[in-house]
mmCIF file of C-alpha atoms in Angstrom:
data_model
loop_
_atom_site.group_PDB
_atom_site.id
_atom_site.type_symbol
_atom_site.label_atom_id
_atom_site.label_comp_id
_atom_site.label_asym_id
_atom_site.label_seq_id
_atom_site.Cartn_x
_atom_site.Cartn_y
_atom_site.Cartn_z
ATOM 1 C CA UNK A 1 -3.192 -19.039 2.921
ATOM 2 C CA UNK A 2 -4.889 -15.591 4.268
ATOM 3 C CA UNK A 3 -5.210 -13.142 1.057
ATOM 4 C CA UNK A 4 -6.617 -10.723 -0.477
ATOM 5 C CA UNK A 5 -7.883 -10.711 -4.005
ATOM 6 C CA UNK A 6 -8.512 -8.814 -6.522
ATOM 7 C CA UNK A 7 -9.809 -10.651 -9.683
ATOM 8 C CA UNK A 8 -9.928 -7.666 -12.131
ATOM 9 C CA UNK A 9 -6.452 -7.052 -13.279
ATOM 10 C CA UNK A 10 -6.911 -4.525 -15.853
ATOM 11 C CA UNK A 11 -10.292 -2.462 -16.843
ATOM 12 C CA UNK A 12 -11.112 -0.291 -19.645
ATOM 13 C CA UNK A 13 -14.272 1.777 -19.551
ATOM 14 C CA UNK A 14 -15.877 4.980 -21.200
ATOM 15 C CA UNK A 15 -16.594 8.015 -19.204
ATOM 16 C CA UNK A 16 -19.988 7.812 -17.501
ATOM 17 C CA UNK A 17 -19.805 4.359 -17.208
ATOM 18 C CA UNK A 18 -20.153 2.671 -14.162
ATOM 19 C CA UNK A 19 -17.461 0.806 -11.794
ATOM 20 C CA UNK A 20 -17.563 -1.677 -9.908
ATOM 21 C CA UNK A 21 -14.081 -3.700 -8.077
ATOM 22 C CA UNK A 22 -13.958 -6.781 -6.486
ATOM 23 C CA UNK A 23 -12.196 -7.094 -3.273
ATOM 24 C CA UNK A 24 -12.048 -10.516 -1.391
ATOM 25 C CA UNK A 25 -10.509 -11.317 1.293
ATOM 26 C CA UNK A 26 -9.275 -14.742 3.619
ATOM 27 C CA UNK A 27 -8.874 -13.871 6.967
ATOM 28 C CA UNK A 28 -11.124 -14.735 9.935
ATOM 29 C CA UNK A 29 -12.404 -12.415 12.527
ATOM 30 C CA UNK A 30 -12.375 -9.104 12.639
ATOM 31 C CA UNK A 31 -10.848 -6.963 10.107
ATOM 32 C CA UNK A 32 -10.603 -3.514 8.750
ATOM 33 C CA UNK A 33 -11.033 -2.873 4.969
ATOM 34 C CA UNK A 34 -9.671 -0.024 2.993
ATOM 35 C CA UNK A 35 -9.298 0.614 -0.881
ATOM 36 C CA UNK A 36 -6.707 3.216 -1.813
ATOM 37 C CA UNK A 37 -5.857 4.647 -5.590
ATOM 38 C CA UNK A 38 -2.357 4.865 -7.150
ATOM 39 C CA UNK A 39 -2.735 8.025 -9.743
ATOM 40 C CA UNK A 40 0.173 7.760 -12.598
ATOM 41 C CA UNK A 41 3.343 8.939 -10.999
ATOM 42 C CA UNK A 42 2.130 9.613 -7.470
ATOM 43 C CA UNK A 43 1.845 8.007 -4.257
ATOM 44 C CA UNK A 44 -1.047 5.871 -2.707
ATOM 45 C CA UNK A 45 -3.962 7.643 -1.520
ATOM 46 C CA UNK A 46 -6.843 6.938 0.658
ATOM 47 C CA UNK A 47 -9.986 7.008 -0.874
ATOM 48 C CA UNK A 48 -12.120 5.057 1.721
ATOM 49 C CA UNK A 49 -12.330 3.163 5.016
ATOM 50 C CA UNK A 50 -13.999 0.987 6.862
ATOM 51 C CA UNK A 51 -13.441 -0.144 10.655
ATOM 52 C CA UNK A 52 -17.319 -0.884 11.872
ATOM 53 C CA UNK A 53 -20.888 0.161 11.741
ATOM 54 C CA UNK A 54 -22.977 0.983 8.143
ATOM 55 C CA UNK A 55 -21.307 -1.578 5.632
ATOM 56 C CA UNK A 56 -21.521 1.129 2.708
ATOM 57 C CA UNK A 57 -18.727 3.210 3.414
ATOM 58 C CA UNK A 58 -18.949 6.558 0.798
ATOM 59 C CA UNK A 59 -15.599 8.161 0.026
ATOM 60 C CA UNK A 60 -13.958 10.945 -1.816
ATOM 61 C CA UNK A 61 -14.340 11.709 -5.046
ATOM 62 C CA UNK A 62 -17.884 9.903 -5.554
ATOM 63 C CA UNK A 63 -16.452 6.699 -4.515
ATOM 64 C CA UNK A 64 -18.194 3.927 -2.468
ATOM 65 C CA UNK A 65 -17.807 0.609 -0.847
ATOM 66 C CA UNK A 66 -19.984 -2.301 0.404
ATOM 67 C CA UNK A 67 -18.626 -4.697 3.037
ATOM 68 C CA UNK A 68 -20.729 -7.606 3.187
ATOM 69 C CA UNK A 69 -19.142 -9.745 5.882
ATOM 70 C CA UNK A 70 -20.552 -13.253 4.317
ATOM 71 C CA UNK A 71 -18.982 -12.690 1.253
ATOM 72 C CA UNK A 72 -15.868 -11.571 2.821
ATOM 73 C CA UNK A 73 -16.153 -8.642 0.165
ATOM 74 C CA UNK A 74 -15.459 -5.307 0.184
ATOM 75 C CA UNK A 75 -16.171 -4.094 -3.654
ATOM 76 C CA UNK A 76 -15.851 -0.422 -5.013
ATOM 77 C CA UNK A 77 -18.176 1.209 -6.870
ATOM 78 C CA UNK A 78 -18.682 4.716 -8.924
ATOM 79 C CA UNK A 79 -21.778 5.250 -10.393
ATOM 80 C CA UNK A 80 -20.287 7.208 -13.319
ATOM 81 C CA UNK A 81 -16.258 7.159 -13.793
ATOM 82 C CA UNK A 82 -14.770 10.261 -15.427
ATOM 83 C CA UNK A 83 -11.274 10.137 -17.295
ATOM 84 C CA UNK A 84 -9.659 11.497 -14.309
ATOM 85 C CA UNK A 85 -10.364 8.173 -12.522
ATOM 86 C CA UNK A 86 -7.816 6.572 -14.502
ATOM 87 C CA UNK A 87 -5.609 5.015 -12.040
ATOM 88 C CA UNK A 88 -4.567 1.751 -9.881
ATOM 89 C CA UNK A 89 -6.793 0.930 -7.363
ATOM 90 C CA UNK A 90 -5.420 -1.127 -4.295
ATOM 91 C CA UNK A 91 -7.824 -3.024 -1.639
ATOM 92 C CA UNK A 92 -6.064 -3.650 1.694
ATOM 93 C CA UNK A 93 -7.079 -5.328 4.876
ATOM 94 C CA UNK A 94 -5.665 -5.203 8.674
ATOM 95 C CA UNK A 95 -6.755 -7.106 11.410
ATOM 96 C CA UNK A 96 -8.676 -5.459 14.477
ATOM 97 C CA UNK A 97 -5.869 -6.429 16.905
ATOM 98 C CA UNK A 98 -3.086 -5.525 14.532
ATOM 99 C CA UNK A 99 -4.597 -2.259 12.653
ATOM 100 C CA UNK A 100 -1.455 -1.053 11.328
ATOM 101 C CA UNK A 101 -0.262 -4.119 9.456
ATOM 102 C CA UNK A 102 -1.996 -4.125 6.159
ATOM 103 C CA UNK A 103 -2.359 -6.628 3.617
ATOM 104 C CA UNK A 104 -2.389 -5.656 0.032
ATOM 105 C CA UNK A 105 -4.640 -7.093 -3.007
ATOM 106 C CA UNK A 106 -2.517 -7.307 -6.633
ATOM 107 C CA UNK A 107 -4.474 -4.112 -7.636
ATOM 108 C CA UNK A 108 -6.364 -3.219 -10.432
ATOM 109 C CA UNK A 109 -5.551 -0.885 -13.512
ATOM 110 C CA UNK A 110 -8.463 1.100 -14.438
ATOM 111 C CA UNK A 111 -8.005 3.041 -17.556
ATOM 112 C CA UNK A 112 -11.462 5.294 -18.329
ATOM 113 C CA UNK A 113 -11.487 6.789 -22.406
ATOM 114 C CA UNK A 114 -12.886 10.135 -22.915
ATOM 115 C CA UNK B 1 -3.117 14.237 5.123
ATOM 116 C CA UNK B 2 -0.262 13.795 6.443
ATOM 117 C CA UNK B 3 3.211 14.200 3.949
ATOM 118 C CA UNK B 4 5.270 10.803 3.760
ATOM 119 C CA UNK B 5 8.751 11.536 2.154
ATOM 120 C CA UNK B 6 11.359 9.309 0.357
ATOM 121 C CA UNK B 7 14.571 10.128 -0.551
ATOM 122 C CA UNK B 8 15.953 8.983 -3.103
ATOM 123 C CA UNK B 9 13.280 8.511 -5.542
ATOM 124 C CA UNK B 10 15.275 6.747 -7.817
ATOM 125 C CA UNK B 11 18.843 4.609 -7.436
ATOM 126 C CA UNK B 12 20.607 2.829 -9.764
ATOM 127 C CA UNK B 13 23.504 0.859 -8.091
ATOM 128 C CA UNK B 14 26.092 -1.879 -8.516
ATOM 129 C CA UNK B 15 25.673 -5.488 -7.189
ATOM 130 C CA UNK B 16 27.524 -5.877 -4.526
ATOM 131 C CA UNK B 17 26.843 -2.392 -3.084
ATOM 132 C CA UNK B 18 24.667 -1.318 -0.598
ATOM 133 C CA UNK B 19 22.097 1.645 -0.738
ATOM 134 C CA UNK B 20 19.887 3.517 1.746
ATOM 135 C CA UNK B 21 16.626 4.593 1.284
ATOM 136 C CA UNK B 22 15.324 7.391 4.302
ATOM 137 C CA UNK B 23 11.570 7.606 4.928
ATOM 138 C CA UNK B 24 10.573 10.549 6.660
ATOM 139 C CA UNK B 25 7.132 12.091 7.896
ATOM 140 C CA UNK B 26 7.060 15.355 7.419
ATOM 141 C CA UNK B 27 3.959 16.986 9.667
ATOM 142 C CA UNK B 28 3.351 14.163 12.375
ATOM 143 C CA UNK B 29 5.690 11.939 14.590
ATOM 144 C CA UNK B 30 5.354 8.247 13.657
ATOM 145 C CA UNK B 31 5.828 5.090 16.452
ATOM 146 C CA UNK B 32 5.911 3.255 13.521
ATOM 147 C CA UNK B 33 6.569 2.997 9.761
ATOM 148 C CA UNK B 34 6.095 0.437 7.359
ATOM 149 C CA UNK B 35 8.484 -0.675 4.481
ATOM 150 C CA UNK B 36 7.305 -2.500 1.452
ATOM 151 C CA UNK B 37 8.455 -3.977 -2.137
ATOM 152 C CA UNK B 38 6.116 -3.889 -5.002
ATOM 153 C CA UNK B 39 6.868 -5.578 -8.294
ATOM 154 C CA UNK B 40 5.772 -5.385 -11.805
ATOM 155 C CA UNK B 41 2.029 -5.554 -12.033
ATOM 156 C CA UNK B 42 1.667 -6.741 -8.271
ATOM 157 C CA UNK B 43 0.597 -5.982 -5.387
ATOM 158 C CA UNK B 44 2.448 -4.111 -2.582
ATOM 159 C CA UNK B 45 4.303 -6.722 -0.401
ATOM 160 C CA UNK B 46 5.213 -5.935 3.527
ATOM 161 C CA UNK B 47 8.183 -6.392 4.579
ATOM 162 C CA UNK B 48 9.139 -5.453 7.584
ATOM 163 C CA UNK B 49 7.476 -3.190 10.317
ATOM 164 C CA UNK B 50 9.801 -0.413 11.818
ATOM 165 C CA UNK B 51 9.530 0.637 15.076
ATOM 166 C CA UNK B 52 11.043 3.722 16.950
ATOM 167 C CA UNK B 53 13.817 2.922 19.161
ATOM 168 C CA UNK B 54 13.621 -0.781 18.824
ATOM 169 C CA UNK B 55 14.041 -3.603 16.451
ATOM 170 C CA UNK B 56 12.570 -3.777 13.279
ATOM 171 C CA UNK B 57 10.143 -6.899 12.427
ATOM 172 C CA UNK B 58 10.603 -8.641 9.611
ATOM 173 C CA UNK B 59 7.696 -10.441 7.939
ATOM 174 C CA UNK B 60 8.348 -14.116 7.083
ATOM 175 C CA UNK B 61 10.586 -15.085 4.423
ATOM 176 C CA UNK B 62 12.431 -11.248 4.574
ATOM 177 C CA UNK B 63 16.265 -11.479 5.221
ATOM 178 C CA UNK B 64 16.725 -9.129 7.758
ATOM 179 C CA UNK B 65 20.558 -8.835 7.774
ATOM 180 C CA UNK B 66 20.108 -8.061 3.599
ATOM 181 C CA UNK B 67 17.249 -5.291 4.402
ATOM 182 C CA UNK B 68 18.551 -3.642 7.113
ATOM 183 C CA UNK B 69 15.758 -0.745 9.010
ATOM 184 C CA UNK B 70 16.795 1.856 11.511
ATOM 185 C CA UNK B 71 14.158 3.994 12.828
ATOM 186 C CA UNK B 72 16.111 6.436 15.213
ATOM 187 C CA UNK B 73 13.581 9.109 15.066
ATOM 188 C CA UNK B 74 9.499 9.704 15.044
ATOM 189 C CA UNK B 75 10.164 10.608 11.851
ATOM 190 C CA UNK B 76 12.794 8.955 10.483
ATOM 191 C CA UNK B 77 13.064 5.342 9.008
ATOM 192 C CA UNK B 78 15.797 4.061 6.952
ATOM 193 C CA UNK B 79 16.162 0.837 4.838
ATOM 194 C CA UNK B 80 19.724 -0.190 3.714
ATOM 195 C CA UNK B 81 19.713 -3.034 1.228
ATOM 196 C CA UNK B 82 23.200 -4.744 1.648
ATOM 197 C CA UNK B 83 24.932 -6.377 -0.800
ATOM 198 C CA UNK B 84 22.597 -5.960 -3.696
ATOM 199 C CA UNK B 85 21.601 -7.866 -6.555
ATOM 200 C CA UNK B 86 19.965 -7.432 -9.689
ATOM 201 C CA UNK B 87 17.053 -9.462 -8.347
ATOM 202 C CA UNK B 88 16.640 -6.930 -5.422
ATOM 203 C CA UNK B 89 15.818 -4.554 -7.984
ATOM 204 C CA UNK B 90 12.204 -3.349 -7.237
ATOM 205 C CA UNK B 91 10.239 -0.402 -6.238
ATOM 206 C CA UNK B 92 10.240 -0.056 -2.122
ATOM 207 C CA UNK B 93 7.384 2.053 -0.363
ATOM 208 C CA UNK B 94 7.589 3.267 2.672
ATOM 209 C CA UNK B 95 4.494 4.081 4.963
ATOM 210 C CA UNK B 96 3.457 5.806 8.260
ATOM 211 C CA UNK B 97 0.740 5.544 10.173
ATOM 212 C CA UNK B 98 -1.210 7.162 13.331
ATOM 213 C CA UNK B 99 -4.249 5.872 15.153
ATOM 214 C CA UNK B 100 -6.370 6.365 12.516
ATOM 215 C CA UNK B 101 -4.884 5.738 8.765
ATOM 216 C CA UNK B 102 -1.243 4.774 7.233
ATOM 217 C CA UNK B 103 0.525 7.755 4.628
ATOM 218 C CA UNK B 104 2.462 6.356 1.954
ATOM 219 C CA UNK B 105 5.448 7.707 0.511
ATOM 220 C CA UNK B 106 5.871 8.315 -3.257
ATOM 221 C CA UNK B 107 8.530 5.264 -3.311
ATOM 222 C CA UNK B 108 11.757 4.403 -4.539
ATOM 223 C CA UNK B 109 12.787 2.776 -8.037
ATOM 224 C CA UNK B 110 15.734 1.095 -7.218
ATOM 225 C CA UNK B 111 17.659 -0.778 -9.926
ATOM 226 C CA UNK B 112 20.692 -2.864 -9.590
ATOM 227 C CA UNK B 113 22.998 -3.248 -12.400
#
């Protein structure tokens, strides 16, 4: 079945550390790849994007993504998390011909200690 | 961005009832808007795809005549859940979208008792 995965459930790190998230997805062709974050309390928010061209995709708040197409991957990274990163952290994918239709990963919980 | 609201954020109901959640974009006119469930430590689940001035689509395996969507404005979407039961129970998010990126709304808790 087409998914999208997200093998880290739950992360704990210190501040300064650094982040990576694993995205994967199943689906064949074309596809657009986004991650959004889920602060405590508030809605889903956008942090990157990415429909075509350079595969490393830099967002807000220091945030980046690689999309390497063989892997079917689209992992998040932060070179050095700060306590206000502590949040969920959603990948989702649409297909080219059907942008607006997204498909959600299970998330992942990322809780960063002062 | 743009402002996705919901209204209400929170309903606790009886089974048997129904109850109406509105989804409305507040600074742009949205074709379409999205409605999906999300349960306990998983991921956000689409369930149907609302359109303005037609039918909704459901996604496969969503009763349509329990989850019931009327979008009869661009910025307007509503989602009645008929007949509820404690197992409908669930928080249901709400999205809009334009050419470029979808807005989510802040959600609904809604708890059947």
């Amino acid at each position: 079945a087409q998914s999208v995965s997200q093998h880290n459930h739950h992360v704990i790190l210190s501040e300064a550390a650094s982040l990576e998230l694993g995205c994967n997805y199943s689906y064949g062709g074309t596809v657009n790849l986004f991650w959004y974050v889920q602060y405590p309390g508030q809605h889903l928010q956008l942090l990157l994007k990415y429909f075509s061209g350079d595969p490393l995709v830099k967002g807000i708040k220091g945030f980046e993504a690689e999309f390497i197409k063989s892997k079917f991957s689209f992992n998040l990274r932060k070179p050095s998390v700060q306590w206000s990163d502590t949040a969920e952290y959603f990948c989702a994918v649409s297909r080219v011909y059907n942008f607006n239709k997204f498909y959600f990963g299970s998330g992942t919980k990322l809780n960063v200690k002062p | 961005g743009a402002v996705v609201s919901q209204h209400p954020s929170r309903v606790i109901c009886k089974s048997g009832t129904s109850v109406k959640i509105e989804c409305r974009s507040l600074d742009f006119q949205a074709t379409t808007m999205f409605w999906y469930r999300q349960f306990p430590k998983q991921s956000l689940m689409l369930m149907a795809t609302s359109n303005e001035g037609s039918k909704a689509t459901y996604e496969q395996g969503v009763e349509k005549d329990k989850f019931l969507i009327n979008h009869a404005s661009l910025t307007l979407s509503t989602l009645t859940v008929t007949s509820a039961h404690p197992e409908d129970s669930s928080f249901y998010i709400c999205s809009a979208s334009d050419p470029l990126e979808q807005y989510f709304g802040p959600g609904t808790r809604l708890t059947v008792t």
